[in-house]
XYZ file of N, CA, C and O in Angstrom:
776
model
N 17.029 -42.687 23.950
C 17.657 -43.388 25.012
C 16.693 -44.162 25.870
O 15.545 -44.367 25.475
N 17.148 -44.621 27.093
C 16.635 -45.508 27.840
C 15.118 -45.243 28.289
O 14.235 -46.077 28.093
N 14.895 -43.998 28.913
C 13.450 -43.619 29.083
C 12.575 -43.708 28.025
O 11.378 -43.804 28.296
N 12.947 -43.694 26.805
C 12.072 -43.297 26.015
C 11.963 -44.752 25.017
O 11.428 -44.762 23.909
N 12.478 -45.728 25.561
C 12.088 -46.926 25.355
C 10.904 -47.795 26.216
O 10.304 -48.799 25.831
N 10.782 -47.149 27.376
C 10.192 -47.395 28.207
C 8.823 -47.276 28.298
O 8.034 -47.995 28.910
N 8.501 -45.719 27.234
C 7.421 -45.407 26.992
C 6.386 -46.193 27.187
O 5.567 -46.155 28.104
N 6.502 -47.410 25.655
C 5.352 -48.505 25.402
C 4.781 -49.190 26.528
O 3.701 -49.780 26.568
N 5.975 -48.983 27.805
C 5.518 -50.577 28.617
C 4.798 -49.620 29.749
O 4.204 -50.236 30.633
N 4.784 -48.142 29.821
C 3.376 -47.272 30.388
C 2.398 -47.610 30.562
O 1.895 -48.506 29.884
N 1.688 -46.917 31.687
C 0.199 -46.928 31.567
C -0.125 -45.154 31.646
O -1.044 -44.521 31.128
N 0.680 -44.821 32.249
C 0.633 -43.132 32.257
C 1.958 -42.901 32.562
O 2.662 -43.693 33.187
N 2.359 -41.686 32.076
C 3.656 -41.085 32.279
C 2.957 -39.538 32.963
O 1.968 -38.923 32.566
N 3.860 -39.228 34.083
C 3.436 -37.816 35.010
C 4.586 -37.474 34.969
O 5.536 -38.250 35.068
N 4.693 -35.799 34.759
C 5.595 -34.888 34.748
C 5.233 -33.560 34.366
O 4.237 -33.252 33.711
N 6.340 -32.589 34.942
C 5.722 -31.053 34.886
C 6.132 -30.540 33.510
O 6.429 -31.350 32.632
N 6.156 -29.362 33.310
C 6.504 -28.915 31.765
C 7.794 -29.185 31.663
O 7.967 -30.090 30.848
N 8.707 -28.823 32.102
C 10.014 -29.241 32.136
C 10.200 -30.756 31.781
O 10.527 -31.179 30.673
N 9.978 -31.394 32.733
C 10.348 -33.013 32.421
C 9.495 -33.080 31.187
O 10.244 -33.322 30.241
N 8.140 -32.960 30.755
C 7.763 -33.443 29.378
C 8.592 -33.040 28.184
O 8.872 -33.825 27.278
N 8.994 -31.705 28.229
C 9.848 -31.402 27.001
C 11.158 -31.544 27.061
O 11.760 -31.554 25.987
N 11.854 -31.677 28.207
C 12.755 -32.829 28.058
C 12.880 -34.185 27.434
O 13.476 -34.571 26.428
N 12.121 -34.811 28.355
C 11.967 -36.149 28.117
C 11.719 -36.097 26.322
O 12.086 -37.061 25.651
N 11.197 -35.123 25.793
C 9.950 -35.042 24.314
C 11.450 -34.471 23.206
O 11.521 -34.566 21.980
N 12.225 -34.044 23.919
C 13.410 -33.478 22.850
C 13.253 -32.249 22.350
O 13.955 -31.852 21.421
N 12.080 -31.328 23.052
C 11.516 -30.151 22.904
C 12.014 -29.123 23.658
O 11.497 -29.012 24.770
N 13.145 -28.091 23.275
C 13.740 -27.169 23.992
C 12.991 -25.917 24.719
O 12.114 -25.337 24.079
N 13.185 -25.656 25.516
C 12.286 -24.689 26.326
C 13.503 -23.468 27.248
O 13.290 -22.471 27.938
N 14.472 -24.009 26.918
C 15.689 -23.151 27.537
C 15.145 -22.633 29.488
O 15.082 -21.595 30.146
N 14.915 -23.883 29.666
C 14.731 -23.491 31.176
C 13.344 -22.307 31.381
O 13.219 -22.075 32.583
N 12.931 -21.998 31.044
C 11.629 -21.043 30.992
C 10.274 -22.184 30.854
O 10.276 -23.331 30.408
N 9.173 -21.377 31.415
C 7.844 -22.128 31.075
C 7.551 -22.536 29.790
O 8.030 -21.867 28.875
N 6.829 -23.542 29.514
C 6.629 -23.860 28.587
C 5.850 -23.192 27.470
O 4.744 -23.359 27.985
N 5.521 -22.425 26.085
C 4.174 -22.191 25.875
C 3.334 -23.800 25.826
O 4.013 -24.804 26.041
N 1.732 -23.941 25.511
C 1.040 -24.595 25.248
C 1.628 -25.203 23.734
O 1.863 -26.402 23.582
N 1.847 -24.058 22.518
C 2.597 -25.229 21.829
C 3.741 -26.135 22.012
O 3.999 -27.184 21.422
N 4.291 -25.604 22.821
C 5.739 -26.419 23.584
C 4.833 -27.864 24.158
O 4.665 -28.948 23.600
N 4.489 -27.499 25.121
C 3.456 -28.855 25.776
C 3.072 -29.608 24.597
O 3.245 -30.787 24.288
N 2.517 -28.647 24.026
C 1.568 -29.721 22.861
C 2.454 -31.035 22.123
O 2.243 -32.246 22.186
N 3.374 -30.370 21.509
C 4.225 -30.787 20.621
C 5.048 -32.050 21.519
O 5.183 -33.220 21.162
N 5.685 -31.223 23.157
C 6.032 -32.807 23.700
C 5.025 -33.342 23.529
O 5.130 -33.845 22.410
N 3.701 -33.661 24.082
C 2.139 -34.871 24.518
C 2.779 -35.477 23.370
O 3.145 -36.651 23.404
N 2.984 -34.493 22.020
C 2.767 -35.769 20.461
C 4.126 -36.289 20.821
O 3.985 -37.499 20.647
N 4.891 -36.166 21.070
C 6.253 -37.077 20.791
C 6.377 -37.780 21.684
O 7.039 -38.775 21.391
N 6.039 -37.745 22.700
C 5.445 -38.755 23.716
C 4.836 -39.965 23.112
O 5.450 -40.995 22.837
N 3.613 -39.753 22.936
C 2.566 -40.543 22.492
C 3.196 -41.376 21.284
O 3.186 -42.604 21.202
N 3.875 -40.278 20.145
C 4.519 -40.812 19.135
C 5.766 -42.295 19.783
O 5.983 -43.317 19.132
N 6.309 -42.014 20.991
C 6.966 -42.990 20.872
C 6.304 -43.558 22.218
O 6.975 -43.431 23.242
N 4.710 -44.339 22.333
C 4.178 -45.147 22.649
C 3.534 -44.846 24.240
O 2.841 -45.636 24.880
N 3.963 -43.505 24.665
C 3.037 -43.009 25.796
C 1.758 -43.341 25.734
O 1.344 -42.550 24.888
N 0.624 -44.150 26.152
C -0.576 -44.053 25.915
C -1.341 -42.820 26.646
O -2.318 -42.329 26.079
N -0.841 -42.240 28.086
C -1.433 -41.551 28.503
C -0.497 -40.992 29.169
O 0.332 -41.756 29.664
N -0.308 -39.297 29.423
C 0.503 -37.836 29.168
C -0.261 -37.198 29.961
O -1.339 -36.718 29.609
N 0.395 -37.096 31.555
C -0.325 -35.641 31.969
C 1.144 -35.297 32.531
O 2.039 -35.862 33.159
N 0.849 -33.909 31.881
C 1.665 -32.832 32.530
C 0.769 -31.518 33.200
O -0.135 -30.877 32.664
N 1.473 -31.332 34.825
C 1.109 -30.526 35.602
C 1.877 -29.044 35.464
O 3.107 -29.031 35.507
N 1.263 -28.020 35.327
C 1.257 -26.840 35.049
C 1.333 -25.939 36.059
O 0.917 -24.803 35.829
N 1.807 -26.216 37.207
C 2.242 -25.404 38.738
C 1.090 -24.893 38.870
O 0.163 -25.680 38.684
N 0.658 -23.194 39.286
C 0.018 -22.752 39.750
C -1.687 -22.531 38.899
O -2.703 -21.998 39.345
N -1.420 -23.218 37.483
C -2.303 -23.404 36.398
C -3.243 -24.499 36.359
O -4.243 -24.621 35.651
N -2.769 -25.270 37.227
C -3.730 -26.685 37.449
C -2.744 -28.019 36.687
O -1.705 -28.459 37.179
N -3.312 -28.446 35.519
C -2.758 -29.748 34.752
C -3.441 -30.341 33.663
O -4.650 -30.117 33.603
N -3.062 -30.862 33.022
C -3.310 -31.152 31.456
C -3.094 -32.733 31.417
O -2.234 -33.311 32.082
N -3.857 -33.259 30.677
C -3.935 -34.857 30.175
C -4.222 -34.898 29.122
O -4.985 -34.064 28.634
N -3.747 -35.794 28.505
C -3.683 -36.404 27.278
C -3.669 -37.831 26.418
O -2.726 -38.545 26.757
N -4.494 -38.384 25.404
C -4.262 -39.718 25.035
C -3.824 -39.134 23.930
O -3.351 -38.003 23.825
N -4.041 -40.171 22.860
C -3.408 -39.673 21.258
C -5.500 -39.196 20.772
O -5.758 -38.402 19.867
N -6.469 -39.808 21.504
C -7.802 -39.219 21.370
C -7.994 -38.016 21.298
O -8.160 -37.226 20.369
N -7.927 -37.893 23.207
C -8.534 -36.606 23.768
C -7.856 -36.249 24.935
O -7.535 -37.127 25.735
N -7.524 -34.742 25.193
C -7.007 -33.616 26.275
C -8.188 -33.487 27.169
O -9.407 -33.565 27.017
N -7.413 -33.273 28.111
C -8.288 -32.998 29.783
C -7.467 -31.642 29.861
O -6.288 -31.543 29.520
N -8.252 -30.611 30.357
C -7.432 -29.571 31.744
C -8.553 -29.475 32.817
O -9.769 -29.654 32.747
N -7.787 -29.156 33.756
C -7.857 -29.247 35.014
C -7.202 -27.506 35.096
O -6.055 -27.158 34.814
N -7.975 -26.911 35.416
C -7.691 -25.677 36.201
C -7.488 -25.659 37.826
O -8.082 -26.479 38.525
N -6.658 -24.723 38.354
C -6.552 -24.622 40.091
C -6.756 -23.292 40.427
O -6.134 -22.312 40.016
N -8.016 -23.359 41.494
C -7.726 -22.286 41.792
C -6.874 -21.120 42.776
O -6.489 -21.533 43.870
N -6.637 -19.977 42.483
C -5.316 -19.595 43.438
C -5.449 -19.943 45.131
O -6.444 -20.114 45.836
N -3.787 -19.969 45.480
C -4.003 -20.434 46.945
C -2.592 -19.655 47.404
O -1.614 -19.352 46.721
N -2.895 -19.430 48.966
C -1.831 -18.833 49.498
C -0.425 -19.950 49.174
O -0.666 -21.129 48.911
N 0.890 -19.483 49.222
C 2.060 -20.568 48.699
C 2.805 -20.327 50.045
O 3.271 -19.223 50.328
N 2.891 -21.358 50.822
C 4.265 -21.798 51.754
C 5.262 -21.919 50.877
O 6.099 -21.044 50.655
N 5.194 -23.216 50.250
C 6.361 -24.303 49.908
C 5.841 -25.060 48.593
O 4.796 -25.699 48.470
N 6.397 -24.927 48.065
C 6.253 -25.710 46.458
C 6.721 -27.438 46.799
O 6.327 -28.199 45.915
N 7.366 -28.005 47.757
C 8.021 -28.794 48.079
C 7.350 -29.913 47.970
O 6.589 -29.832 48.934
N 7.072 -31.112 47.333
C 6.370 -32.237 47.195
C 4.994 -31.875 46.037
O 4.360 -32.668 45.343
N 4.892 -30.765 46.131
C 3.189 -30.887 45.476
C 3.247 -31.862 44.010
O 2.333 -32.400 43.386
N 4.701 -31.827 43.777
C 4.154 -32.461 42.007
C 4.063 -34.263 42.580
O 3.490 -35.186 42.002
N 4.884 -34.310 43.960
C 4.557 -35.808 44.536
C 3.333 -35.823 44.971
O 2.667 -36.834 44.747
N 2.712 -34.657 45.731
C 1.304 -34.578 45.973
C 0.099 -34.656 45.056
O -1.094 -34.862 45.277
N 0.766 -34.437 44.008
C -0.471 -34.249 42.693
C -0.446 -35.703 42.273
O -1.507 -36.315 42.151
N 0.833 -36.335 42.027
C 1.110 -37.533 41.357
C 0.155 -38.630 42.403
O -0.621 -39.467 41.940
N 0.331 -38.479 43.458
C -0.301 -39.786 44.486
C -1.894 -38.976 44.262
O -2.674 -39.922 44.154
N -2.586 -37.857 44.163
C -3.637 -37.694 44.112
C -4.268 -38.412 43.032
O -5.071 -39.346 43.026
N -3.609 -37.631 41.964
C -3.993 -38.063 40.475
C -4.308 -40.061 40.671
O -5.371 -40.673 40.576
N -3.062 -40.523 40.928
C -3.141 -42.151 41.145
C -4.247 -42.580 41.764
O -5.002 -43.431 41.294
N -4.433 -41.858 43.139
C -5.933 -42.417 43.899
C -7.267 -41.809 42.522
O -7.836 -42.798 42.061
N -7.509 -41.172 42.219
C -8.590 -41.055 41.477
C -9.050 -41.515 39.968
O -10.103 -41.280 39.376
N -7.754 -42.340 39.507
C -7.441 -42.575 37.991
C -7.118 -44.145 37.987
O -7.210 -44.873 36.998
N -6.604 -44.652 39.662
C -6.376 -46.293 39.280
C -7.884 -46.619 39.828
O -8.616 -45.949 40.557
N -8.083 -47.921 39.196
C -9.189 -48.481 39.562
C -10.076 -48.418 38.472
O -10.405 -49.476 37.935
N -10.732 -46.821 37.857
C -11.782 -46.505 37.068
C -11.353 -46.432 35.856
O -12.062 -46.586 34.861
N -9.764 -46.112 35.861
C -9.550 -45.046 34.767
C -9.641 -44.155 33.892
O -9.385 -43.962 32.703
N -10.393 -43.279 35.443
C -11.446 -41.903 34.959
C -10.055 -40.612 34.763
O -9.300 -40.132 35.609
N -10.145 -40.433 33.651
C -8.720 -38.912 34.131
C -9.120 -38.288 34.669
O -8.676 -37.944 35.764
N -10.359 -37.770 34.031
C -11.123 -36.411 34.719
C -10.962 -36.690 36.484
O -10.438 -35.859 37.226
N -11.343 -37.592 36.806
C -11.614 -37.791 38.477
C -9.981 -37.740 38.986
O -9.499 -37.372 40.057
N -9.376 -38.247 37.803
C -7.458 -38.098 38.773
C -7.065 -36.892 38.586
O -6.112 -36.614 39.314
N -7.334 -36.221 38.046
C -7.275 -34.842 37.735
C -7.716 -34.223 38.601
O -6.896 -33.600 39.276
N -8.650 -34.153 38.837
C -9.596 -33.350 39.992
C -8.657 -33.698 41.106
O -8.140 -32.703 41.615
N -8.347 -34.697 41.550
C -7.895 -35.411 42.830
C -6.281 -35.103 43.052
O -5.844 -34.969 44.195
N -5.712 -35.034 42.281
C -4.651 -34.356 41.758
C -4.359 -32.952 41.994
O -3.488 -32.515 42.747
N -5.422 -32.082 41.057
C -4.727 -30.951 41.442
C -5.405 -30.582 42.680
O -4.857 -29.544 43.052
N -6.330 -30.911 43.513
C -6.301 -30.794 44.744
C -5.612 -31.201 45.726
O -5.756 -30.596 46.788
N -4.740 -32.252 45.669
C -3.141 -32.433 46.831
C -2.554 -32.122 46.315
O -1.534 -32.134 47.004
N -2.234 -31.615 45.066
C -1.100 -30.570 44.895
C -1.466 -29.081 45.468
O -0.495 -28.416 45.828
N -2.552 -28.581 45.572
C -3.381 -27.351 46.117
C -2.797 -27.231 47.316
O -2.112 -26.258 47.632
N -3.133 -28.620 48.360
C -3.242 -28.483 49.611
C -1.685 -28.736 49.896
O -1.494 -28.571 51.101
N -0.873 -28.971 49.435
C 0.460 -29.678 49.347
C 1.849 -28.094 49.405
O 3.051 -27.966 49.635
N 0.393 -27.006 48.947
C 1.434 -25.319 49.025
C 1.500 -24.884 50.396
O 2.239 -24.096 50.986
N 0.487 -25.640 50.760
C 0.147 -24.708 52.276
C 0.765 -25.670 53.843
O 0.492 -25.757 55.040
N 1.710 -26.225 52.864
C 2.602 -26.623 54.269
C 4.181 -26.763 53.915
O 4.443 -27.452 52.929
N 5.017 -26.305 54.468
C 6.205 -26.147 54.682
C 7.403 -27.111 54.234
O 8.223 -27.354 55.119
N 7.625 -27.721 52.917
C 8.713 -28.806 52.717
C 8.322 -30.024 52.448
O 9.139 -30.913 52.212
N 6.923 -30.236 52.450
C 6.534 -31.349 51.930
C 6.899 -32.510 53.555
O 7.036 -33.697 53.261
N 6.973 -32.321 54.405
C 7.530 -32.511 55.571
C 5.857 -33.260 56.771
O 6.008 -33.984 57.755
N 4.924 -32.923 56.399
C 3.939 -33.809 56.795
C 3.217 -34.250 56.253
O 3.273 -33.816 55.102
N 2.209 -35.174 56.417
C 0.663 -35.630 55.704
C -0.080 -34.978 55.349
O -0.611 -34.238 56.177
N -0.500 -34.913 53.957
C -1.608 -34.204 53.895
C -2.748 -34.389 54.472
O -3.180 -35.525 54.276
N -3.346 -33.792 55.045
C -4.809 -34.101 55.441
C -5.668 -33.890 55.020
O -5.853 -32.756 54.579
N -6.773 -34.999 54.921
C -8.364 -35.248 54.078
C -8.786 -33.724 54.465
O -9.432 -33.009 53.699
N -8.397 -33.374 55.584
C -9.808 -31.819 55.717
C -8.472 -30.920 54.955
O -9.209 -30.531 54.050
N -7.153 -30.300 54.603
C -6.990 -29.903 53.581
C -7.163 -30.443 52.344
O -7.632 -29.600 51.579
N -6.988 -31.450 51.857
C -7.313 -31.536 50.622
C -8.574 -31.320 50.296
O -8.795 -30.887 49.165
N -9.764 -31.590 51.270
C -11.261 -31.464 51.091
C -11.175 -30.223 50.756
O -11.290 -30.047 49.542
N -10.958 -28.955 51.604
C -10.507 -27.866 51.286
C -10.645 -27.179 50.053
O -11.418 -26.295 49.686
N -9.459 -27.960 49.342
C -9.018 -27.864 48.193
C -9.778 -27.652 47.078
O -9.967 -26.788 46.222
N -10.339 -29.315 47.553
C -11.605 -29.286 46.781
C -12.876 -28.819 46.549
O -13.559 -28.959 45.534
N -13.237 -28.034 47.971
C -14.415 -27.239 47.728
C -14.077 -25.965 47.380
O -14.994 -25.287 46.917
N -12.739 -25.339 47.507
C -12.444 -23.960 46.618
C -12.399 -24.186 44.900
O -12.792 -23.373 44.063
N -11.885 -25.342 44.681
C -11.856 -25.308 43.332
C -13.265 -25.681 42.737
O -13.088 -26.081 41.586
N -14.794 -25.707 43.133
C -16.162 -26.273 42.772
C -16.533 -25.497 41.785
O -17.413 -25.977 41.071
N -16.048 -24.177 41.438
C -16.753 -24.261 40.209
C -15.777 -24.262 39.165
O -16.056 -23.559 38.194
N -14.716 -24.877 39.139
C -13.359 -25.412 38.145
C -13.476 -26.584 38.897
O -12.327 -26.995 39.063
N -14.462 -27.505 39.559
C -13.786 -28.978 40.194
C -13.777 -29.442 38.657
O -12.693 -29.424 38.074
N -14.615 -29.745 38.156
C -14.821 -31.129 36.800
C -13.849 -30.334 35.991
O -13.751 -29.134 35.735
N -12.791 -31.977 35.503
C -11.959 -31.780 34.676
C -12.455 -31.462 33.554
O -13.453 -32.171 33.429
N -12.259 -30.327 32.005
C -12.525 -30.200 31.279
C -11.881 -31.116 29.891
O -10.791 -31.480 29.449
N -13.051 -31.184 29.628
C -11.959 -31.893 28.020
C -12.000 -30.991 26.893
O -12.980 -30.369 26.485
N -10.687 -30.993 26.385
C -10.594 -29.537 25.756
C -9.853 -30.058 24.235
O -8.806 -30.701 24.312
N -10.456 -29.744 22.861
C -10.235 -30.320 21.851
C -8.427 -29.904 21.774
O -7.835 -29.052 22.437
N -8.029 -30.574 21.025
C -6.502 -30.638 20.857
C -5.820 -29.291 20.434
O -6.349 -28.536 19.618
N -4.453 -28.997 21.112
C -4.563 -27.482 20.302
C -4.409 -27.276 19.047
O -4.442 -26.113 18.645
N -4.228 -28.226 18.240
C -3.868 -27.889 16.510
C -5.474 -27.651 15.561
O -5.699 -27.169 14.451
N -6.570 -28.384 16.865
C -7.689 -28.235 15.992
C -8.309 -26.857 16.769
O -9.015 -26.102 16.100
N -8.036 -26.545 18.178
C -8.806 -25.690 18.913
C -8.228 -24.071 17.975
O -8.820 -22.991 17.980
N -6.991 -24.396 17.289
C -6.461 -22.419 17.075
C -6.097 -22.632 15.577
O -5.276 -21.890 15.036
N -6.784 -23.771 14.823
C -6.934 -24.027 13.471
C -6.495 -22.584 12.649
O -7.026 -21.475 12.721
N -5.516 -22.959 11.974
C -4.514 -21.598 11.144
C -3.807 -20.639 12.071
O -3.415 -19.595 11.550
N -3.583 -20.815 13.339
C -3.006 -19.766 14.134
C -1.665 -20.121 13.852
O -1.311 -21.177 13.329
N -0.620 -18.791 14.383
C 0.331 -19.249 14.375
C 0.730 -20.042 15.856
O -0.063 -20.279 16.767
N 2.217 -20.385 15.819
C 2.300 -21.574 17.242
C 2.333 -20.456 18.165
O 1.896 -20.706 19.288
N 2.827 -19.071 17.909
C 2.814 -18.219 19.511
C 1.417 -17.536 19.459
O 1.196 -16.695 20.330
N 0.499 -17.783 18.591
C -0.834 -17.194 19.352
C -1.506 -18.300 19.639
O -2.540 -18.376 20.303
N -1.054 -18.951 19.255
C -1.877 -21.080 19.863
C -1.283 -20.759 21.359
O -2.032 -20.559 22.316
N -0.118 -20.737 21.436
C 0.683 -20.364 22.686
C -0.434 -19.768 23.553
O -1.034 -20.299 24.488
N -0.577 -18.531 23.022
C -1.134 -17.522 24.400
C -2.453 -17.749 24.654
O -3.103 -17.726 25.700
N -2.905 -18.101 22.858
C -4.503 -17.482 23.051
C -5.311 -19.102 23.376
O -6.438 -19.289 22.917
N -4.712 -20.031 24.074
C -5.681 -21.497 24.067
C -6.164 -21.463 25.531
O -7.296 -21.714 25.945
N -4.883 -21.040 26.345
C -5.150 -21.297 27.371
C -5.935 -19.965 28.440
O -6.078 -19.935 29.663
N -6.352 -18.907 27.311
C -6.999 -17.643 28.130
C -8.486 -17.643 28.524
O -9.433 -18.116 27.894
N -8.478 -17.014 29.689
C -9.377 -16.903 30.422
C -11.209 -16.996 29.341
O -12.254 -17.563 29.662
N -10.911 -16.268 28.217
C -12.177 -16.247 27.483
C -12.045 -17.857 26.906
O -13.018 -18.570 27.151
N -11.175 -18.329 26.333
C -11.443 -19.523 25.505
C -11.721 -20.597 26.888
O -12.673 -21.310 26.571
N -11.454 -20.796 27.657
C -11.666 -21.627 28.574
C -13.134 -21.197 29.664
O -13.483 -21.921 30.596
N -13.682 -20.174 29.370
C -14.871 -20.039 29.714
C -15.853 -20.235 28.885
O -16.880 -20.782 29.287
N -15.734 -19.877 27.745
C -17.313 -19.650 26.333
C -17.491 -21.074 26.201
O -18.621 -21.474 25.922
N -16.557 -21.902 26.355
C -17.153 -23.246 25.784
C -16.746 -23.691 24.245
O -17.030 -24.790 23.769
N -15.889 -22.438 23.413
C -15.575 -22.957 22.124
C -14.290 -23.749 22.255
O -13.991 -24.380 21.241
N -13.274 -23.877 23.528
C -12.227 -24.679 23.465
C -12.595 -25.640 24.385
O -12.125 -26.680 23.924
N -13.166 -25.897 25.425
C -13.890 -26.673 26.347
C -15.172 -26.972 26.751
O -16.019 -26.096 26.922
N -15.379 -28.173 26.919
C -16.800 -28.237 27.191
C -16.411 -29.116 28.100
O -15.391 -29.804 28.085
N -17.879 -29.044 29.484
C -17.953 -29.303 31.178
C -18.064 -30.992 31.077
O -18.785 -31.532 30.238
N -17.577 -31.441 31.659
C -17.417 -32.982 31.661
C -18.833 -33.865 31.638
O -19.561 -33.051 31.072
N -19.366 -34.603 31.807
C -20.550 -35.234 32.339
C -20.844 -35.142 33.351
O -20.129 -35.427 34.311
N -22.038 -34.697 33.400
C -22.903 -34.384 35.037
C -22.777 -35.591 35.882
O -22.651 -35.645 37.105
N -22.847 -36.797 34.792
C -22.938 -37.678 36.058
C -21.546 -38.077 36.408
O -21.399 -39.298 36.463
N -20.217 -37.180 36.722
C -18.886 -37.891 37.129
C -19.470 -38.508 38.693
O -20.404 -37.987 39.303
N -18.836 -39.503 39.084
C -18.728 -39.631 40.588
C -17.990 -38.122 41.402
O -16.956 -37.514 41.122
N -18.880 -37.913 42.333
C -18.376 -36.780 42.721
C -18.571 -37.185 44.741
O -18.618 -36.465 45.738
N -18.634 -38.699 44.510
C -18.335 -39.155 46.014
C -17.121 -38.455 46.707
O -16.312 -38.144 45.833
N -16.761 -38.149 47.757
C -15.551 -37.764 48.837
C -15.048 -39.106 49.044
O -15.824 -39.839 49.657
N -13.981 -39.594 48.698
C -13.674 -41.120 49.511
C -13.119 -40.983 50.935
O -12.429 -40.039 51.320
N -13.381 -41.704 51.440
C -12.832 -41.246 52.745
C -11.193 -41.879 53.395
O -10.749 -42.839 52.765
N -10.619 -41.538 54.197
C -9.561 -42.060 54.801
C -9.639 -42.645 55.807
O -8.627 -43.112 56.330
């Protein structure tokens, strides 16, 4: 249908697990997604002309994608007011750090930090502010740099899809370095200011 004609004329498509496997024709029966669920929407996405796929993962951080190469973005935990705006908070973050350069890694970072700072106020109902989101960003420093993380069909090579599911996104594979490796030292890691 109509959205999914729309795809091609993209430059990025943003949405949470839900809207991607919707939008992707990928059933999830209202429950979280696994990672093969995600996965499988990014490809049918892409398949019908998405060039670039991030889906945000609530309290997990967020995921990017070309038909190349995957980004995650981990978050780290934060007290929760209000869920209310953050995926608008992530979306305008992500935008400030990704238009202009078209660095993911840096919209990513920027991203899931106003979505971070975006829990800790009540309804989505004021401005975020540079000293929360800064915040944000100095709790998440040693998860700030977005990771690029090989695709999951090559990262769990012969697994089945529910241990691709569990075992891609666990705490050991996302530390050792065999599913991720640390971005380039030299990202811009300027503060822009307001």
């Amino acid at each position: 249908g109509g959205l999914l004609e729309l795809l091609p004329h993209t430059d990025v498509l943003l949405c949470n697990q839900r809207e991607a496997a919707s939008i992707a024709g990928v059933a999830i029966a209202g429950r979280r997604a696994t990672w093969y669920e995600i996965s499988e929407a990014v490809r049918r996405l892409h398949a019908r002309g998405a060039p670039l796929v991030v889906v945000t993962l609530g309290p997990d951080g967020a995921v990017a994608a070309t038909e190349q190469q995957w980004w995650f973005q981990p978050n780290q935990e934060r007290a929760v007011k209000d869920t209310t705006g953050c995926g608008d908070a992530f979306a305008a973050g992500f935008l400030f750090g990704w238009c202009g350069s078209r660095d993911v890694q840096r919209g990513l970072v920027y991203g899931c930090a106003c979505g971070a700072a975006a829990v800790g106020i009540t309804g989505g109902s004021e401005p975020l502010s540079a000293t929360s989101v800064n915040a944000c960003m100095r709790r998440n420093e040693g998860v700030q740099r977005a990771r690029e993380v090989r695709t999951p069909r090559t990262a769990a090579a012969g697994a089945s899809a529910e241990a691709e599911g569990e075992a891609f996104f666990s705490e050991e594979n996302l530390s050792d370095g065999r599913v991720c490796a640390e971005a380039d030292e030299d990202e811009d890691e300027d503060e822009d200011e307001d």
